[in-house]
Amino acid sequence: MSTCTTASQDLTEPLAGTAATASTWLLIEQPGPWGVKALTSSHLDPELGRALEAAAEGTGVRVALIRRPGRHADFHATTRRHVYVAHTIPGNTWLRGTTTESPQDLLALDFAALGAGDHRGFGTPHKGAPLALVCTNGKRDRCCALLGRPLATDLAASGQDGIWEVTHLGGHRFSPTLLVLPYGYAYGRADAAHVKDTLDAVRAGRITTDGCRGNSAWERPGQAAELAVRTSAGIDDAGVLTVVGTEATTPGQGALWEVTVTHTDGRRWHVTVSQSASLPPRPESCGAALGTPARMDVLTVDEIAPAVTGPFSESG
């Protein structure tokens, strides 16, 4: 059976630079079935869903629903829900959680502050295992159900903590897809063994680049550039690389991006990323018309030598 995932794999479409972009994630537990647009087509009050979307717009906050892996009975019972907020910008990465019986109270959050990395005392710091959010919304794309749901179930059954199903991470054609918090790296074409290795690394403060789509903190050229620096320089420490500059030297789909990446130890890299249309056309989602999604290819990774200063910096 041909699906958007098999087409993407057959065409060897690269994963780097394809993660959804968000500086901050707001995750609300919502049991039961989800529709195509889950915030307004689940047992969450649709008016609340629309209000949350409006409050988050333009703030850098992305709102998604989560639920425990397993069967999802169609019930409307009021339950205490988990809520998580995670900020993914290196240097100020945090993950905080709470529970609530009244998700309407979330409208009182300062979304602009959350997007900027100020949690304003929301909840308490998350002390448990890293969160692995597996996209399973089959109403949005069948691959997310066919591939994502078994992965989430297998991970939970194996005793892995922190496993949740999530409504939408983008990139159905890379299913199974997942987001790992607190650091905000997204992965595609994942299997259980790969996810376990990824979570083991996160517990040790490291990032695995195998199957990685990028850090959601950055725009897509920055995602590809940061991963390329990690790979070329052999850097796996979490939270040490920051994208400090992204400039398009040519506009449009065929853009060249000049990206600057810095390390907390003072090192800097200049990365050139080519943005082009993926050819031949392929379905970006099952049942959708053929499209040419943007792809990011890293052309060069050059470490920038530090400027020489002091009394011996000039000749003569």
mmCIF file of C-alpha atoms in Angstrom:
data_model
loop_
_atom_site.group_PDB
_atom_site.id
_atom_site.type_symbol
_atom_site.label_atom_id
_atom_site.label_comp_id
_atom_site.label_asym_id
_atom_site.label_seq_id
_atom_site.Cartn_x
_atom_site.Cartn_y
_atom_site.Cartn_z
ATOM 1 C CA MET A 1 0.000 0.000 0.000
ATOM 2 C CA SER A 2 1.429 3.372 -1.025
ATOM 3 C CA THR A 3 1.222 6.078 1.619
ATOM 4 C CA CYS A 4 2.768 9.508 2.104
ATOM 5 C CA THR A 5 5.417 7.888 4.336
ATOM 6 C CA THR A 6 6.423 5.260 1.783
ATOM 7 C CA ALA A 7 6.637 7.925 -0.934
ATOM 8 C CA SER A 8 8.865 10.093 1.256
ATOM 9 C CA GLN A 9 11.131 7.160 2.105
ATOM 10 C CA ASP A 10 11.331 5.961 -1.501
ATOM 11 C CA LEU A 11 12.409 9.459 -2.544
ATOM 12 C CA THR A 12 14.958 9.603 0.324
ATOM 13 C CA GLU A 13 13.548 12.925 1.503
ATOM 14 C CA PRO A 14 15.854 14.376 4.187
ATOM 15 C CA LEU A 15 14.543 14.860 7.720
ATOM 16 C CA ALA A 16 16.717 17.770 8.832
ATOM 17 C CA GLY A 17 14.972 21.126 8.877
ATOM 18 C CA THR A 18 11.406 19.780 8.900
ATOM 19 C CA ALA A 19 10.354 20.214 12.550
ATOM 20 C CA ALA A 20 7.426 22.394 13.563
ATOM 21 C CA THR A 21 8.613 25.730 14.911
ATOM 22 C CA ALA A 22 7.693 26.843 18.424
ATOM 23 C CA SER A 23 9.714 28.401 21.196
ATOM 24 C CA THR A 24 7.197 27.124 23.764
ATOM 25 C CA TRP A 25 4.765 24.201 23.843
ATOM 26 C CA LEU A 26 1.502 24.164 25.810
ATOM 27 C CA LEU A 27 0.237 20.591 26.158
ATOM 28 C CA ILE A 28 -3.235 19.838 27.521
ATOM 29 C CA GLU A 29 -4.409 16.341 28.375
ATOM 30 C CA GLN A 30 -7.654 15.545 26.551
ATOM 31 C CA PRO A 31 -8.840 11.920 26.641
ATOM 32 C CA GLY A 32 -11.152 10.492 24.026
ATOM 33 C CA PRO A 33 -11.163 10.813 20.230
ATOM 34 C CA TRP A 34 -9.636 13.693 18.297
ATOM 35 C CA GLY A 35 -10.828 15.179 15.024
ATOM 36 C CA VAL A 36 -8.799 16.701 12.200
ATOM 37 C CA LYS A 37 -8.398 20.002 14.051
ATOM 38 C CA ALA A 38 -8.235 18.557 17.515
ATOM 39 C CA LEU A 39 -8.419 21.797 19.495
ATOM 40 C CA THR A 40 -11.897 22.375 18.098
ATOM 41 C CA SER A 41 -12.937 18.781 17.324
ATOM 42 C CA SER A 42 -12.490 16.767 20.489
ATOM 43 C CA HIS A 43 -14.224 16.663 23.861
ATOM 44 C CA LEU A 44 -12.424 19.872 24.726
ATOM 45 C CA ASP A 45 -14.896 22.750 24.535
ATOM 46 C CA PRO A 46 -14.474 24.024 20.938
ATOM 47 C CA GLU A 47 -14.940 27.617 22.066
ATOM 48 C CA LEU A 48 -12.070 27.121 24.483
ATOM 49 C CA GLY A 49 -9.999 25.552 21.706
ATOM 50 C CA ARG A 50 -10.552 28.545 19.435
ATOM 51 C CA ALA A 51 -9.747 30.951 22.262
ATOM 52 C CA LEU A 52 -6.489 29.127 23.034
ATOM 53 C CA GLU A 53 -5.485 29.223 19.375
ATOM 54 C CA ALA A 54 -6.203 32.954 19.256
ATOM 55 C CA ALA A 55 -4.288 33.610 22.482
ATOM 56 C CA ALA A 56 -1.235 31.726 21.213
ATOM 57 C CA GLU A 57 -1.121 33.314 17.756
ATOM 58 C CA GLY A 58 2.061 35.269 17.161
ATOM 59 C CA THR A 59 3.531 34.503 20.593
ATOM 60 C CA GLY A 60 5.775 31.542 19.729
ATOM 61 C CA VAL A 61 3.527 29.209 21.757
ATOM 62 C CA ARG A 62 2.132 26.104 20.068
ATOM 63 C CA VAL A 63 -0.879 24.443 21.714
ATOM 64 C CA ALA A 64 -1.484 20.698 21.371
ATOM 65 C CA LEU A 65 -3.593 18.028 23.044
ATOM 66 C CA ILE A 66 -2.088 14.916 24.598
ATOM 67 C CA ARG A 67 -3.480 11.639 25.935
ATOM 68 C CA ARG A 68 -2.144 8.407 27.371
ATOM 69 C CA PRO A 69 -1.391 5.598 24.886
ATOM 70 C CA GLY A 70 -4.041 2.923 24.508
ATOM 71 C CA ARG A 71 -7.715 2.699 23.626
ATOM 72 C CA HIS A 72 -9.598 5.988 23.657
ATOM 73 C CA ALA A 73 -13.162 5.503 24.796
ATOM 74 C CA ASP A 74 -15.677 8.090 23.616
ATOM 75 C CA PHE A 75 -16.661 9.471 27.010
ATOM 76 C CA HIS A 76 -17.329 12.969 28.278
ATOM 77 C CA ALA A 77 -16.519 12.583 31.970
ATOM 78 C CA THR A 78 -14.816 15.523 33.626
ATOM 79 C CA THR A 79 -11.390 14.472 34.838
ATOM 80 C CA ARG A 80 -8.318 16.108 36.285
ATOM 81 C CA ARG A 81 -5.986 16.737 33.376
ATOM 82 C CA HIS A 82 -2.242 17.084 33.112
ATOM 83 C CA VAL A 83 -0.947 20.315 31.603
ATOM 84 C CA TYR A 84 2.665 20.917 30.603
ATOM 85 C CA VAL A 85 4.457 24.024 29.376
ATOM 86 C CA ALA A 86 7.945 23.680 27.891
ATOM 87 C CA HIS A 87 10.319 26.393 26.653
ATOM 88 C CA THR A 88 12.976 25.106 24.269
ATOM 89 C CA ILE A 89 15.418 27.988 23.679
ATOM 90 C CA PRO A 90 18.916 26.889 24.841
ATOM 91 C CA GLY A 91 20.117 28.782 27.889
ATOM 92 C CA ASN A 92 16.573 29.001 29.239
ATOM 93 C CA THR A 93 15.158 25.528 28.659
ATOM 94 C CA TRP A 94 12.483 24.433 31.115
ATOM 95 C CA LEU A 95 9.567 22.050 31.480
ATOM 96 C CA ARG A 96 6.846 22.649 34.060
ATOM 97 C CA GLY A 97 3.614 20.845 34.784
ATOM 98 C CA THR A 98 0.424 20.921 36.786
ATOM 99 C CA THR A 99 -3.051 19.385 36.792
ATOM 100 C CA THR A 100 -6.385 21.087 36.384
ATOM 101 C CA GLU A 101 -10.088 20.304 36.406
ATOM 102 C CA SER A 102 -10.844 23.565 34.614
ATOM 103 C CA PRO A 103 -8.867 23.985 31.375
ATOM 104 C CA GLN A 104 -10.694 27.318 30.880
ATOM 105 C CA ASP A 105 -8.304 28.678 33.499
ATOM 106 C CA LEU A 106 -5.496 28.360 30.931
ATOM 107 C CA LEU A 107 -6.864 31.419 29.142
ATOM 108 C CA ALA A 108 -5.490 33.471 32.026
ATOM 109 C CA LEU A 109 -1.927 32.529 31.056
ATOM 110 C CA ASP A 110 0.326 35.252 29.672
ATOM 111 C CA PHE A 111 1.056 33.677 26.291
ATOM 112 C CA ALA A 112 3.488 36.400 25.223
ATOM 113 C CA ALA A 113 5.543 35.824 28.378
ATOM 114 C CA LEU A 114 5.491 32.043 27.894
ATOM 115 C CA GLY A 115 6.674 32.418 24.311
ATOM 116 C CA ALA A 116 9.518 34.639 25.508
ATOM 117 C CA GLY A 117 10.601 32.069 28.109
ATOM 118 C CA ASP A 118 9.010 33.539 31.259
ATOM 119 C CA HIS A 119 6.838 30.878 32.901
ATOM 120 C CA ARG A 120 5.382 33.366 35.420
ATOM 121 C CA GLY A 121 5.335 30.675 38.097
ATOM 122 C CA PHE A 122 3.207 28.228 36.126
ATOM 123 C CA GLY A 123 3.013 24.816 37.803
ATOM 124 C CA THR A 124 6.145 23.210 39.190
ATOM 125 C CA PRO A 125 9.365 22.007 37.542
ATOM 126 C CA HIS A 126 8.978 18.597 35.912
ATOM 127 C CA LYS A 127 11.187 16.134 37.773
ATOM 128 C CA GLY A 128 10.229 12.936 35.977
ATOM 129 C CA ALA A 129 11.384 11.262 32.791
ATOM 130 C CA PRO A 130 11.700 13.262 29.565
ATOM 131 C CA LEU A 131 8.418 13.530 27.676
ATOM 132 C CA ALA A 132 8.146 11.679 24.368
ATOM 133 C CA LEU A 133 5.133 12.903 22.423
ATOM 134 C CA VAL A 134 4.180 10.576 19.563
ATOM 135 C CA CYS A 135 1.820 11.928 16.893
ATOM 136 C CA THR A 136 -1.158 9.547 16.592
ATOM 137 C CA ASN A 137 -3.994 11.641 15.155
ATOM 138 C CA GLY A 138 -5.349 9.338 12.458
ATOM 139 C CA LYS A 139 -8.123 11.781 11.589
ATOM 140 C CA ARG A 140 -5.437 14.152 10.348
ATOM 141 C CA ASP A 141 -3.403 11.502 8.531
ATOM 142 C CA ARG A 142 -3.777 7.735 8.522
ATOM 143 C CA CYS A 143 -0.014 7.213 8.794
ATOM 144 C CA CYS A 144 -0.062 8.813 12.241
ATOM 145 C CA ALA A 145 -2.537 6.163 13.383
ATOM 146 C CA LEU A 146 -1.054 3.205 11.491
ATOM 147 C CA LEU A 147 2.531 3.931 12.546
ATOM 148 C CA GLY A 148 2.382 6.318 15.493
ATOM 149 C CA ARG A 149 -0.160 4.568 17.664
ATOM 150 C CA PRO A 150 1.643 1.170 17.739
ATOM 151 C CA LEU A 151 4.900 2.973 18.569
ATOM 152 C CA ALA A 152 3.330 4.832 21.503
ATOM 153 C CA THR A 153 1.703 1.613 22.741
ATOM 154 C CA ASP A 154 4.950 -0.375 22.488
ATOM 155 C CA LEU A 155 6.917 2.289 24.337
ATOM 156 C CA ALA A 156 4.367 2.492 27.151
ATOM 157 C CA ALA A 157 4.124 -1.309 27.401
ATOM 158 C CA SER A 158 7.913 -1.576 27.660
ATOM 159 C CA GLY A 159 7.855 0.479 30.854
ATOM 160 C CA GLN A 160 9.084 3.752 29.382
ATOM 161 C CA ASP A 161 7.858 6.713 31.410
ATOM 162 C CA GLY A 162 6.761 10.018 29.934
ATOM 163 C CA ILE A 163 5.091 8.594 26.816
ATOM 164 C CA TRP A 164 2.104 10.539 25.478
ATOM 165 C CA GLU A 165 0.142 10.632 22.269
ATOM 166 C CA VAL A 166 -0.088 14.113 20.736
ATOM 167 C CA THR A 167 -2.428 15.658 18.198
ATOM 168 C CA HIS A 168 -0.154 17.179 15.572
ATOM 169 C CA LEU A 169 3.571 17.700 15.021
ATOM 170 C CA GLY A 170 3.539 18.302 11.265
ATOM 171 C CA GLY A 171 5.282 16.170 8.660
ATOM 172 C CA HIS A 172 2.891 13.216 8.438
ATOM 173 C CA ARG A 173 5.076 11.784 5.683
ATOM 174 C CA PHE A 174 7.835 11.229 8.261
ATOM 175 C CA SER A 175 5.651 9.073 10.556
ATOM 176 C CA PRO A 176 6.111 7.886 13.199
ATOM 177 C CA THR A 177 7.012 11.376 14.407
ATOM 178 C CA LEU A 178 7.699 12.482 17.947
ATOM 179 C CA LEU A 179 8.810 15.475 19.966
ATOM 180 C CA VAL A 180 11.093 15.058 22.984
ATOM 181 C CA LEU A 181 10.925 17.561 25.831
ATOM 182 C CA PRO A 182 12.415 19.482 27.568
ATOM 183 C CA TYR A 183 14.913 20.196 24.767
ATOM 184 C CA GLY A 184 12.398 20.332 21.909
ATOM 185 C CA TYR A 185 14.019 18.079 19.309
ATOM 186 C CA ALA A 186 11.682 16.355 16.851
ATOM 187 C CA TYR A 187 12.302 12.970 15.233
ATOM 188 C CA GLY A 188 10.871 11.069 12.295
ATOM 189 C CA ARG A 189 10.690 7.522 10.942
ATOM 190 C CA ALA A 190 11.209 6.387 14.521
ATOM 191 C CA ASP A 191 11.056 2.912 16.005
ATOM 192 C CA ALA A 192 10.916 1.815 19.642
ATOM 193 C CA ALA A 193 14.630 1.009 19.939
ATOM 194 C CA HIS A 194 15.580 4.384 18.488
ATOM 195 C CA VAL A 195 13.233 6.248 20.829
ATOM 196 C CA LYS A 196 14.584 4.403 23.878
ATOM 197 C CA ASP A 197 18.154 5.340 22.885
ATOM 198 C CA THR A 198 17.052 8.938 22.326
ATOM 199 C CA LEU A 199 15.393 9.154 25.746
ATOM 200 C CA ASP A 200 18.388 7.534 27.450
ATOM 201 C CA ALA A 201 20.567 10.218 25.868
ATOM 202 C CA VAL A 202 18.247 13.033 27.014
ATOM 203 C CA ARG A 203 18.344 11.717 30.578
ATOM 204 C CA ALA A 204 22.135 12.074 30.371
ATOM 205 C CA GLY A 205 21.877 15.598 28.914
ATOM 206 C CA ARG A 206 22.759 14.554 25.377
ATOM 207 C CA ILE A 207 21.091 14.891 21.974
ATOM 208 C CA THR A 208 21.024 12.161 19.332
ATOM 209 C CA THR A 209 20.982 13.353 15.720
ATOM 210 C CA ASP A 210 19.986 10.044 14.113
ATOM 211 C CA GLY A 211 16.506 10.542 12.678
ATOM 212 C CA CYS A 212 16.358 14.092 14.031
ATOM 213 C CA ARG A 213 14.214 16.685 12.220
ATOM 214 C CA GLY A 214 15.550 19.619 14.228
ATOM 215 C CA ASN A 215 14.991 21.709 17.332
ATOM 216 C CA SER A 216 11.597 23.410 17.279
ATOM 217 C CA ALA A 217 13.188 26.512 18.827
ATOM 218 C CA TRP A 218 14.622 27.499 15.423
ATOM 219 C CA GLU A 219 13.219 28.280 12.016
ATOM 220 C CA ARG A 220 13.859 25.506 9.545
ATOM 221 C CA PRO A 221 17.148 26.719 8.038
ATOM 222 C CA GLY A 222 18.468 27.074 11.594
ATOM 223 C CA GLN A 223 17.285 23.570 12.464
ATOM 224 C CA ALA A 224 19.277 22.088 9.583
ATOM 225 C CA ALA A 225 22.325 24.226 10.385
ATOM 226 C CA GLU A 226 22.406 23.317 14.075
ATOM 227 C CA LEU A 227 22.147 19.601 13.305
ATOM 228 C CA ALA A 228 24.949 19.923 10.746
ATOM 229 C CA VAL A 229 27.220 21.567 13.330
ATOM 230 C CA ARG A 230 26.437 18.806 15.824
ATOM 231 C CA THR A 231 27.309 16.161 13.241
ATOM 232 C CA SER A 232 30.443 17.789 11.816
ATOM 233 C CA ALA A 233 31.908 18.836 15.192
ATOM 234 C CA GLY A 234 30.815 15.732 17.107
ATOM 235 C CA ILE A 235 28.765 17.704 19.658
ATOM 236 C CA ASP A 236 26.055 15.860 21.552
ATOM 237 C CA ASP A 237 25.700 17.967 24.720
ATOM 238 C CA ALA A 238 22.211 19.420 25.094
ATOM 239 C CA GLY A 239 21.663 23.151 25.402
ATOM 240 C CA VAL A 240 25.085 24.277 24.182
ATOM 241 C CA LEU A 241 24.309 25.396 20.614
ATOM 242 C CA THR A 242 22.339 28.500 19.691
ATOM 243 C CA VAL A 243 21.298 29.844 16.303
ATOM 244 C CA VAL A 244 22.129 33.557 16.568
ATOM 245 C CA GLY A 245 21.656 34.663 12.982
ATOM 246 C CA THR A 246 19.685 33.483 9.942
ATOM 247 C CA GLU A 247 19.722 35.557 6.766
ATOM 248 C CA ALA A 248 18.366 34.740 3.310
ATOM 249 C CA THR A 249 20.765 35.891 0.609
ATOM 250 C CA THR A 250 18.264 35.106 -2.160
ATOM 251 C CA PRO A 251 14.469 35.165 -1.760
ATOM 252 C CA GLY A 252 11.841 32.522 -2.398
ATOM 253 C CA GLN A 253 11.808 28.752 -2.625
ATOM 254 C CA GLY A 254 15.369 28.659 -4.004
ATOM 255 C CA ALA A 255 16.824 30.698 -1.148
ATOM 256 C CA LEU A 256 20.321 30.425 0.199
ATOM 257 C CA TRP A 257 20.488 30.936 3.949
ATOM 258 C CA GLU A 258 23.549 32.079 5.859
ATOM 259 C CA VAL A 259 23.238 30.793 9.426
ATOM 260 C CA THR A 260 25.478 31.509 12.417
ATOM 261 C CA VAL A 261 25.608 28.927 15.207
ATOM 262 C CA THR A 262 27.410 29.504 18.509
ATOM 263 C CA HIS A 263 28.585 27.214 21.310
ATOM 264 C CA THR A 264 28.568 28.134 24.980
ATOM 265 C CA ASP A 265 32.367 27.627 24.963
ATOM 266 C CA GLY A 266 32.773 30.509 22.492
ATOM 267 C CA ARG A 267 33.088 28.585 19.238
ATOM 268 C CA ARG A 268 31.151 29.862 16.201
ATOM 269 C CA TRP A 269 30.196 28.345 12.855
ATOM 270 C CA HIS A 270 29.004 29.784 9.575
ATOM 271 C CA VAL A 271 26.601 27.403 7.811
ATOM 272 C CA THR A 272 25.202 27.786 4.302
ATOM 273 C CA VAL A 273 21.815 26.144 3.782
ATOM 274 C CA SER A 274 20.108 25.753 0.425
ATOM 275 C CA GLN A 275 16.307 25.819 0.417
ATOM 276 C CA SER A 276 14.717 24.157 -2.599
ATOM 277 C CA ALA A 277 11.527 22.437 -3.679
ATOM 278 C CA SER A 278 11.402 18.665 -3.193
ATOM 279 C CA LEU A 279 11.166 16.992 -6.593
ATOM 280 C CA PRO A 280 9.523 15.024 -8.011
ATOM 281 C CA PRO A 281 6.193 16.062 -6.428
ATOM 282 C CA ARG A 282 4.955 13.815 -3.641
ATOM 283 C CA PRO A 283 1.948 13.731 -1.271
ATOM 284 C CA GLU A 284 2.651 15.701 1.894
ATOM 285 C CA SER A 285 -0.243 13.852 3.517
ATOM 286 C CA CYS A 286 -2.239 10.767 2.567
ATOM 287 C CA GLY A 287 -5.016 11.682 0.166
ATOM 288 C CA ALA A 288 -3.618 15.158 -0.492
ATOM 289 C CA ALA A 289 -2.641 16.504 -3.894
ATOM 290 C CA LEU A 290 0.974 16.143 -4.906
ATOM 291 C CA GLY A 291 3.178 18.934 -3.616
ATOM 292 C CA THR A 292 6.789 20.103 -3.539
ATOM 293 C CA PRO A 293 7.549 20.774 0.134
ATOM 294 C CA ALA A 294 10.617 22.841 0.951
ATOM 295 C CA ARG A 295 13.783 20.932 1.769
ATOM 296 C CA MET A 296 16.908 22.179 3.507
ATOM 297 C CA ASP A 297 20.308 20.991 2.300
ATOM 298 C CA VAL A 298 23.451 22.077 4.109
ATOM 299 C CA LEU A 299 26.164 23.118 1.649
ATOM 300 C CA THR A 300 28.996 24.211 3.949
ATOM 301 C CA VAL A 301 29.858 24.198 7.660
ATOM 302 C CA ASP A 302 32.813 26.440 8.512
ATOM 303 C CA GLU A 303 34.106 27.123 11.998
ATOM 304 C CA ILE A 304 34.858 30.819 12.409
ATOM 305 C CA ALA A 305 38.253 31.537 13.907
ATOM 306 C CA PRO A 306 38.017 33.886 16.903
ATOM 307 C CA ALA A 307 39.241 37.406 16.332
ATOM 308 C CA VAL A 308 42.804 37.977 17.516
ATOM 309 C CA THR A 309 43.084 40.873 19.942
ATOM 310 C CA GLY A 310 45.770 42.327 22.163
ATOM 311 C CA PRO A 311 49.203 43.894 21.736
ATOM 312 C CA PHE A 312 50.472 41.200 19.340
ATOM 313 C CA SER A 313 47.488 41.182 16.979
ATOM 314 C CA GLU A 314 49.014 43.594 14.448
ATOM 315 C CA SER A 315 52.142 43.108 12.384
ATOM 316 C CA GLY A 316 54.987 45.607 12.238
#
